[in-house]
Short mmCIF file of C-alpha atoms in Angstrom, two decimals:
data_model
loop_
_atom_site.label_atom_id
_atom_site.label_comp_id
_atom_site.label_asym_id
_atom_site.label_seq_id
_atom_site.Cartn_x
_atom_site.Cartn_y
_atom_site.Cartn_z
CA MET H 1 -54.25 146.32 20.59
CA GLU H 2 -55.82 145.06 23.82
CA SER H 3 -53.71 144.14 26.81
CA PHE H 4 -52.72 140.52 26.92
CA TYR H 5 -54.70 138.65 29.56
CA ASP H 6 -54.01 135.36 31.33
CA ARG H 7 -52.65 132.36 29.34
CA LYS H 8 -49.81 132.06 31.86
CA ASN H 9 -49.76 128.25 31.74
CA GLU H 10 -49.83 128.14 27.94
CA TRP H 11 -47.12 130.81 27.75
CA LYS H 12 -44.92 128.86 30.16
CA LEU H 13 -45.36 125.66 28.13
CA LEU H 14 -44.62 127.44 24.83
CA SER H 15 -41.45 128.89 26.38
CA GLN H 16 -40.31 125.46 27.54
CA ILE H 17 -40.94 124.04 24.08
CA GLU H 18 -39.04 126.90 22.45
CA ARG H 19 -36.00 126.22 24.64
CA GLN H 20 -36.21 122.50 23.93
CA SER H 21 -36.35 123.11 20.17
CA LYS H 22 -32.84 124.62 20.27
CA LYS H 23 -31.57 121.07 20.72
CA ASN H 24 -34.31 118.94 19.17
CA ALA H 25 -37.01 119.75 16.63
CA CYS H 26 -40.43 120.33 18.21
CA PHE H 27 -43.83 120.04 16.52
CA THR H 28 -46.61 121.65 18.56
CA VAL H 29 -50.33 121.62 17.75
CA VAL H 30 -52.46 124.47 19.14
CA THR H 31 -56.21 124.18 18.80
CA GLY H 32 -59.45 125.37 20.36
CA ARG H 33 -62.78 126.85 19.29
CA ARG H 34 -62.90 129.85 16.97
CA ARG H 35 -62.52 133.30 18.58
CA ILE H 36 -60.72 131.85 21.62
CA GLY H 37 -57.51 133.83 21.06
CA LYS H 38 -55.10 131.28 19.55
CA THR H 39 -53.72 133.63 16.91
CA GLU H 40 -53.20 136.52 19.33
CA LEU H 41 -51.41 134.23 21.79
CA LEU H 42 -49.01 132.90 19.15
CA LYS H 43 -48.35 136.31 17.57
CA GLU H 44 -47.60 137.77 20.98
CA PHE H 45 -45.34 134.84 21.83
CA ILE H 46 -43.20 135.09 18.67
CA SER H 47 -43.10 138.89 18.56
CA ASP H 48 -39.57 139.08 20.04
CA LYS H 49 -38.21 135.88 18.51
CA GLU H 50 -36.60 134.79 15.25
CA SER H 51 -39.83 133.64 13.63
CA ALA H 52 -42.27 133.63 10.75
CA TYR H 53 -46.08 133.56 10.82
CA LEU H 54 -47.82 131.88 7.89
CA PHE H 55 -51.58 131.93 7.34
CA SER H 56 -53.30 129.27 5.22
CA THR H 57 -55.75 130.80 2.78
CA ARG H 58 -57.84 128.71 0.41
CA CYS H 59 -56.15 129.83 -2.78
CA ALA H 60 -54.09 128.19 -5.51
CA GLU H 61 -51.06 126.33 -4.18
CA LYS H 62 -48.68 128.31 -6.40
CA ALA H 63 -50.05 131.63 -5.09
CA LEU H 64 -49.80 130.49 -1.46
CA CYS H 65 -46.20 129.34 -1.97
CA SER H 66 -45.33 132.75 -3.40
CA GLN H 67 -46.82 134.51 -0.35
CA TRP H 68 -45.09 132.23 2.12
CA GLN H 69 -41.75 132.40 0.34
CA LYS H 70 -41.65 136.20 0.82
CA ILE H 71 -42.68 135.96 4.47
CA LEU H 72 -40.02 133.31 5.19
CA GLU H 73 -37.30 135.44 3.65
CA GLU H 74 -38.33 138.51 5.68
CA GLY H 75 -38.97 136.61 8.92
CA ILE H 76 -36.18 134.03 9.23
CA GLY H 77 -33.83 134.95 6.39
CA LEU H 78 -34.58 131.93 4.21
CA LYS H 79 -33.55 132.93 0.69
CA ILE H 80 -34.71 130.68 -2.11
CA PHE H 81 -33.58 131.50 -5.66
CA GLY H 82 -36.39 131.22 -8.15
CA SER H 83 -40.02 130.49 -7.36
CA ILE H 84 -41.39 127.41 -5.63
CA GLU H 85 -44.76 126.10 -6.73
CA SER H 86 -45.44 123.26 -4.27
CA LEU H 87 -45.93 123.39 -0.49
CA SER H 88 -43.96 120.19 -0.01
CA GLU H 89 -40.91 121.63 -1.74
CA LEU H 90 -41.17 124.80 0.33
CA PHE H 91 -41.49 122.86 3.58
CA GLU H 92 -38.46 120.76 2.64
CA GLN H 93 -36.40 123.93 2.15
CA VAL H 94 -37.55 125.14 5.59
CA MET H 95 -36.49 121.88 7.23
CA ILE H 96 -33.08 121.91 5.53
CA TYR H 97 -32.57 125.54 6.62
CA SER H 98 -33.49 124.64 10.22
CA LYS H 99 -30.48 122.31 10.50
CA ASP H 100 -28.19 125.35 10.77
CA HIS H 101 -30.66 127.95 12.11
CA HIS H 102 -33.00 127.95 15.10
CA PHE H 103 -36.35 129.68 14.62
CA THR H 104 -40.06 129.40 15.32
CA LEU H 105 -42.47 128.81 12.45
CA VAL H 106 -46.22 129.23 12.98
CA ILE H 107 -48.71 127.95 10.40
CA ASP H 108 -52.23 129.21 11.18
CA GLU H 109 -55.47 127.56 9.99
CA PHE H 110 -53.37 124.51 9.24
CA GLN H 111 -56.39 122.29 8.53
CA ASP H 112 -57.25 124.36 5.45
CA ILE H 113 -54.13 123.08 3.64
CA GLU H 114 -56.14 119.92 3.01
CA TYR H 115 -58.37 121.93 0.64
CA ILE H 116 -55.32 123.24 -1.24
CA ASN H 117 -53.35 120.01 -1.60
CA LYS H 118 -54.78 116.79 -0.18
CA ALA H 119 -51.44 115.04 -0.54
CA PHE H 120 -49.49 117.60 1.50
CA PHE H 121 -49.92 115.94 4.91
CA SER H 122 -48.42 112.70 3.58
CA GLN H 123 -45.59 114.64 1.95
CA MET H 124 -45.05 116.61 5.16
CA GLN H 125 -44.80 113.39 7.17
CA ASN H 126 -42.01 112.09 4.95
CA ILE H 127 -40.09 115.39 4.99
CA TRP H 128 -40.43 115.74 8.78
CA ASP H 129 -39.31 112.17 9.45
CA SER H 130 -36.33 112.55 7.13
CA ASN H 131 -35.03 115.83 8.57
CA ARG H 132 -36.15 116.24 12.20
CA GLY H 133 -33.13 114.41 13.64
CA ASP H 134 -30.76 117.25 12.70
CA SER H 135 -33.32 120.07 12.83
CA LYS H 136 -33.65 122.90 15.38
CA ILE H 137 -37.07 124.10 14.28
CA ASN H 138 -39.85 125.10 16.66
CA LEU H 139 -42.82 124.28 14.44
CA ILE H 140 -46.27 125.34 15.68
CA VAL H 141 -49.41 124.59 13.71
CA CYS H 142 -52.68 126.17 14.73
CA GLY H 143 -56.26 125.40 13.71
CA SER H 144 -59.77 126.53 14.62
CA VAL H 145 -61.73 123.50 13.43
CA TYR H 146 -61.22 121.26 16.45
CA SER H 147 -62.65 118.11 14.84
CA LEU H 148 -60.34 118.38 11.81
CA MET H 149 -57.23 119.17 13.84
CA THR H 150 -57.96 116.25 16.14
CA ARG H 151 -58.45 113.91 13.17
CA ILE H 152 -55.26 115.08 11.43
CA PHE H 153 -53.04 114.44 14.46
CA LYS H 154 -54.85 111.82 16.56
CA ASP H 155 -56.45 109.49 14.01
CA GLU H 156 -54.19 106.45 13.52
CA LYS H 157 -55.10 106.37 9.84
CA GLU H 158 -53.76 109.88 9.19
CA PRO H 159 -50.14 110.43 8.02
CA LEU H 160 -49.36 113.00 10.74
CA PHE H 161 -50.55 110.74 13.55
CA GLY H 162 -47.92 110.63 16.30
CA ARG H 163 -45.79 113.36 14.73
CA SER H 164 -46.72 116.19 17.10
CA THR H 165 -44.53 116.48 20.22
CA HIS H 166 -47.00 118.70 22.12
CA PHE H 167 -50.75 119.32 21.90
CA ILE H 168 -52.25 122.49 23.43
CA HIS H 169 -56.02 122.92 23.63
CA LEU H 170 -56.86 126.54 24.43
CA LYS H 171 -59.89 126.96 26.71
CA PRO H 172 -62.11 130.02 27.40
CA PHE H 173 -61.14 132.49 30.12
CA LEU H 174 -62.20 131.60 33.66
CA PRO H 175 -64.69 133.96 35.39
CA SER H 176 -61.84 135.55 37.37
CA VAL H 177 -60.15 136.65 34.12
CA VAL H 178 -63.43 137.97 32.69
CA LYS H 179 -63.76 140.03 35.87
CA GLU H 180 -60.25 141.43 35.39
CA ILE H 181 -61.05 142.50 31.81
CA LEU H 182 -64.37 144.10 32.72
CA LYS H 183 -62.75 145.98 35.60
CA ASP H 184 -60.16 147.46 33.21
CA PHE H 185 -62.92 148.80 30.93
CA ASN H 186 -65.42 149.66 33.67
CA PRO H 187 -63.86 150.10 37.12
CA LYS H 188 -67.29 150.79 38.63
CA TYR H 189 -68.96 147.67 37.21
CA LYS H 190 -71.79 145.99 39.09
CA THR H 191 -72.11 142.30 39.81
CA GLU H 192 -74.95 141.98 37.27
CA ASP H 193 -72.65 143.40 34.58
CA LEU H 194 -70.04 140.73 35.24
CA LEU H 195 -72.58 137.91 35.18
CA CYS H 196 -74.13 139.18 31.93
CA LEU H 197 -70.72 139.44 30.24
CA TYR H 198 -69.84 135.88 31.18
CA MET H 199 -73.26 134.59 30.13
CA LEU H 200 -72.97 136.16 26.68
CA SER H 201 -69.29 135.47 26.01
CA GLY H 202 -68.64 132.24 27.91
CA GLY H 203 -65.12 133.56 28.45
CA VAL H 204 -64.36 133.65 24.71
CA ALA H 205 -61.87 136.46 24.09
CA LYS H 206 -63.31 137.74 20.79
CA TYR H 207 -66.84 138.13 22.16
CA ILE H 208 -65.61 139.88 25.29
CA PHE H 209 -63.63 142.48 23.36
CA LEU H 210 -66.40 142.99 20.79
CA LEU H 211 -68.56 144.18 23.67
CA MET H 212 -65.84 146.09 25.49
CA TYR H 213 -64.69 148.08 22.44
CA ALA H 214 -68.33 148.86 21.60
CA GLY H 215 -68.61 150.51 25.02
CA ALA H 216 -71.00 147.79 26.21
CA THR H 217 -69.64 147.54 29.73
CA THR H 218 -72.93 147.38 31.65
CA LYS H 219 -75.67 144.76 31.53
CA ASN H 220 -78.17 146.92 29.63
CA LYS H 221 -75.59 148.10 27.11
CA MET H 222 -74.42 144.52 26.55
CA ILE H 223 -77.96 143.34 25.86
CA ASP H 224 -78.59 146.33 23.55
CA SER H 225 -75.36 145.60 21.68
CA VAL H 226 -76.23 141.94 21.17
CA CYS H 227 -79.89 142.54 20.32
CA ASN H 228 -79.46 144.78 17.28
CA MET H 229 -79.71 143.98 13.59
CA ALA H 230 -75.98 144.37 12.87
CA SER H 231 -74.72 142.35 15.82
CA PRO H 232 -72.22 139.58 14.93
CA PHE H 233 -73.65 137.63 17.88
CA LEU H 234 -76.72 136.89 15.72
CA THR H 235 -74.79 135.07 13.00
CA ASP H 236 -71.52 133.86 14.46
CA GLY H 237 -73.02 130.79 16.14
CA ARG H 238 -74.34 129.41 12.87
CA ASP H 239 -71.21 130.23 10.85
CA MET H 240 -68.83 128.82 13.46
CA LEU H 241 -70.66 125.53 13.86
CA ILE H 242 -71.16 124.95 10.14
CA SER H 243 -67.39 125.26 9.68
CA GLU H 244 -66.95 122.70 12.47
CA ILE H 245 -69.75 120.22 11.67
CA GLY H 246 -69.92 120.53 7.88
CA LYS H 247 -72.80 120.47 5.42
CA ASP H 248 -74.83 117.85 7.34
CA TYR H 249 -75.52 120.26 10.19
CA GLY H 250 -79.35 120.20 10.15
CA ILE H 251 -79.99 117.43 12.68
CA TYR H 252 -77.11 118.57 14.87
CA PHE H 253 -78.57 122.09 15.04
CA SER H 254 -82.01 120.71 15.96
CA ILE H 255 -80.42 118.65 18.75
CA LEU H 256 -78.54 121.67 20.11
CA HIS H 257 -81.74 123.72 20.04
CA ALA H 258 -83.55 121.00 21.98
CA ILE H 259 -80.82 120.88 24.64
CA ALA H 260 -80.68 124.68 24.89
CA THR H 261 -84.43 124.86 25.50
CA GLY H 262 -84.40 122.36 28.35
CA HIS H 263 -84.84 118.95 26.66
CA THR H 264 -81.66 117.40 27.99
CA SER H 265 -82.27 113.63 28.12
CA GLN H 266 -81.82 111.47 25.04
CA SER H 267 -85.41 110.21 25.25
CA GLU H 268 -86.70 113.80 25.11
CA ILE H 269 -84.39 114.67 22.23
CA ASP H 270 -85.35 111.51 20.32
CA SER H 271 -89.02 112.41 20.72
CA ILE H 272 -88.44 115.88 19.25
CA ILE H 273 -86.15 114.81 16.40
CA GLN H 274 -88.23 111.66 15.70
CA LYS H 275 -85.21 109.39 15.42
CA ASN H 276 -82.52 107.81 17.55
CA THR H 277 -79.96 110.54 18.24
CA GLY H 278 -77.41 108.47 20.17
CA ALA H 279 -74.75 108.62 17.45
CA TYR H 280 -75.29 112.34 16.91
CA LEU H 281 -74.94 113.06 20.63
CA GLN H 282 -71.72 111.06 20.78
CA ASN H 283 -70.33 113.02 17.83
CA LEU H 284 -71.28 116.35 19.42
CA GLN H 285 -69.45 115.26 22.56
CA LYS H 286 -66.40 113.33 21.36
CA VAL H 287 -65.75 114.63 17.84
CA PHE H 288 -66.87 118.27 18.00
CA GLY H 289 -66.54 118.92 21.76
CA ILE H 290 -69.73 121.02 21.89
CA ILE H 291 -71.75 119.18 24.57
CA ALA H 292 -71.02 117.21 27.74
CA GLN H 293 -72.88 114.53 29.64
CA THR H 294 -73.77 114.86 33.30
CA LYS H 295 -75.03 112.19 35.70
CA PRO H 296 -76.29 112.31 39.28
CA LEU H 297 -73.61 112.10 41.96
CA LEU H 298 -72.66 108.49 42.80
CA SER H 299 -74.72 107.06 39.93
CA LYS H 300 -73.39 103.93 38.27
CA SER H 301 -71.45 104.21 35.02
CA GLU H 302 -74.13 102.26 33.15
CA SER H 303 -76.92 104.49 34.47
CA ARG H 304 -79.24 105.90 31.82
CA ASN H 305 -80.24 108.81 34.01
CA ALA H 306 -77.93 111.15 32.12
CA ARG H 307 -78.46 114.72 30.93
CA TRP H 308 -76.75 116.65 28.16
CA ARG H 309 -75.58 120.24 28.39
CA ILE H 310 -74.00 122.70 25.97
CA ILE H 311 -70.50 123.53 27.20
CA ASP H 312 -70.10 126.94 25.57
CA GLU H 313 -72.21 129.78 27.01
CA TYR H 314 -72.41 131.70 23.72
CA THR H 315 -73.56 128.58 21.86
CA LEU H 316 -76.21 128.08 24.54
CA PHE H 317 -77.35 131.70 24.07
CA TYR H 318 -77.47 131.30 20.29
CA PHE H 319 -79.57 128.14 20.25
CA ARG H 320 -81.85 129.28 23.04
CA PHE H 321 -82.67 132.70 21.59
CA ILE H 322 -81.44 133.18 18.02
CA PHE H 323 -81.68 129.86 16.18
CA ARG H 324 -85.44 129.78 15.49
CA ILE H 325 -85.93 133.50 14.79
CA ARG H 326 -82.85 134.28 12.69
CA ILE H 327 -84.74 134.31 9.37
CA TRP H 328 -87.35 136.77 10.68
CA LEU H 329 -84.98 139.32 12.14
CA SER H 330 -86.54 142.78 12.34
CA LEU H 331 -86.63 145.67 14.79
CA GLU H 332 -89.77 144.25 16.40
CA ILE H 333 -88.21 140.82 16.72
CA MET H 334 -85.11 142.42 18.26
CA ARG H 335 -87.28 144.09 20.91
CA CYS H 336 -88.95 140.76 21.65
CA LEU H 337 -85.55 139.08 21.82
CA ARG H 338 -84.32 141.63 24.33
CA THR H 339 -87.39 141.14 26.50
CA ALA H 340 -87.14 137.36 26.33
CA PHE H 341 -83.45 137.42 27.20
CA CYS H 342 -83.98 139.67 30.24
CA VAL H 343 -86.82 137.47 31.50
CA THR H 344 -84.82 134.29 31.06
CA MET H 345 -81.60 135.62 32.61
CA LYS H 346 -82.54 134.28 36.04
CA VAL H 347 -82.99 130.76 34.66
CA LEU H 348 -79.66 130.89 32.85
CA GLN H 349 -78.04 132.37 35.95
CA GLU H 350 -78.87 129.23 37.92
CA LYS H 351 -77.33 126.99 35.23
CA LEU H 352 -74.29 129.23 34.92
CA TRP H 353 -73.82 129.15 38.67
CA ASN H 354 -73.14 125.41 38.53
CA VAL H 355 -70.35 126.00 36.02
CA ILE H 356 -68.82 128.87 38.00
CA LEU H 357 -68.98 126.91 41.24
CA LEU H 358 -67.17 123.88 39.79
CA GLN H 359 -64.53 126.02 38.10
CA SER H 360 -63.88 127.96 41.29
CA PHE H 361 -63.70 124.81 43.44
CA TRP H 362 -61.10 123.22 41.17
CA LYS H 363 -59.15 126.46 40.71
CA ARG H 364 -58.87 127.04 44.46
CA ALA H 365 -58.31 123.36 45.27
CA ILE H 366 -61.38 123.18 47.52
CA LEU H 367 -61.57 119.54 46.51
CA ARG H 368 -59.26 117.89 49.03
CA LYS H 369 -57.90 114.39 49.16
CA SER H 370 -59.63 112.28 51.80
CA VAL H 371 -62.25 109.61 52.16
CA ALA H 372 -65.73 111.05 52.50
CA GLY H 373 -67.56 109.69 55.53
CA GLY H 374 -69.64 106.66 54.67
CA ILE H 375 -68.57 106.60 51.01
CA LYS H 376 -66.10 103.86 50.15
CA ASN H 377 -63.48 103.99 47.41
CA GLN H 378 -63.76 107.80 47.06
CA LYS H 379 -60.57 109.88 47.08
CA MET H 380 -62.17 113.31 46.96
CA LYS H 381 -64.10 115.13 49.65
CA LEU H 382 -66.14 118.18 48.63
CA ILE H 383 -66.06 120.95 51.21
CA LEU H 384 -69.45 122.67 50.87
CA LEU H 385 -69.85 126.37 51.49
CA PRO H 386 -72.62 127.75 53.72
CA SER H 387 -75.93 127.89 51.89
CA THR H 388 -76.01 131.70 52.17
CA SER H 389 -72.95 131.98 49.94
CA LEU H 390 -74.61 130.02 47.12
CA LYS H 391 -77.34 132.58 46.43
CA ASN H 392 -75.31 135.01 44.36
CA PRO H 393 -72.85 133.48 41.89
CA VAL H 394 -71.26 136.79 41.01
CA GLU H 395 -70.49 137.60 44.65
CA PHE H 396 -68.80 134.20 44.81
CA MET H 397 -66.85 135.05 41.66
CA LYS H 398 -65.62 138.26 43.26
#
């Protein structure tokens, strides 16, 4: 098992919640994109605690109850005589047990319960409301489909709206953490190796360790690992986003491809897609959290001079290089892909530099409170670095 990196803030918050739950029941939601490391964080956190870890698989409700019943008995000592066939009945037994016992219960891939029993969330609401006053449970539910988890807990029409006491959104590793990981696997790494790793992984834990454990700790080895026929990097982008967006992914994928290839204004995207994409862009930003809007500094809020960018570096890589060629994958195509990626690295490096610079400024508090000269009603003053230090993003990262 790999060493556990970073997540200090999340760990601190989880510890505070765990202590609080000894007096009052806590209901925490943990979400974030797939492969980000949610499961590893929670498993590591509960490893030395009275706890049980339940995973939601899309199987018959009776079968899932049987699996969970055994895990609950082994993990927290909940003994139920006979077999339980409904999730609501099982959850009620857990809540009753928590009135006399303190423990942590993790339910992973929580959003998939909707496919097993659509009525469960309503039943869970009633059971939680009826028992939480006397309960000492530390309940943590985790889900990889951000849009579904957000709807379940933040949509006013949903039964579990307002029931969570804490909401944790796990983000990718910052460049400084990616550097720490690479250094552990390759102490003699070069700056180009670090930049390539961050460009390909975007700080996503799973992608980083796929490369590290494959021995791909230098730029050329990373590119070779990604550009081969069996690489999961060639398929994971499509699979991950289909699970997030759903069956109507066609137009969304075309929009993401347009943005990834440099068509970043809505007018350009509309011209390519041949329809108004405003609603789709808003969904990609607000519902799915895949893209973000940028505007020129000091532009008015109603300005139309906006550009769209893909937030996740791996998603950007997938739609820039893989999306259009995935059905023609062959050894020759892989060689062309490698060449194209190497040629385009400099262009992507400039875009990535903007992200690294902003992250580093905020992390180191280089944004200081003051009023910038000549600019009224501004509470932040950006302290610019000398132009010579902006030429190499990886040197800045170091």
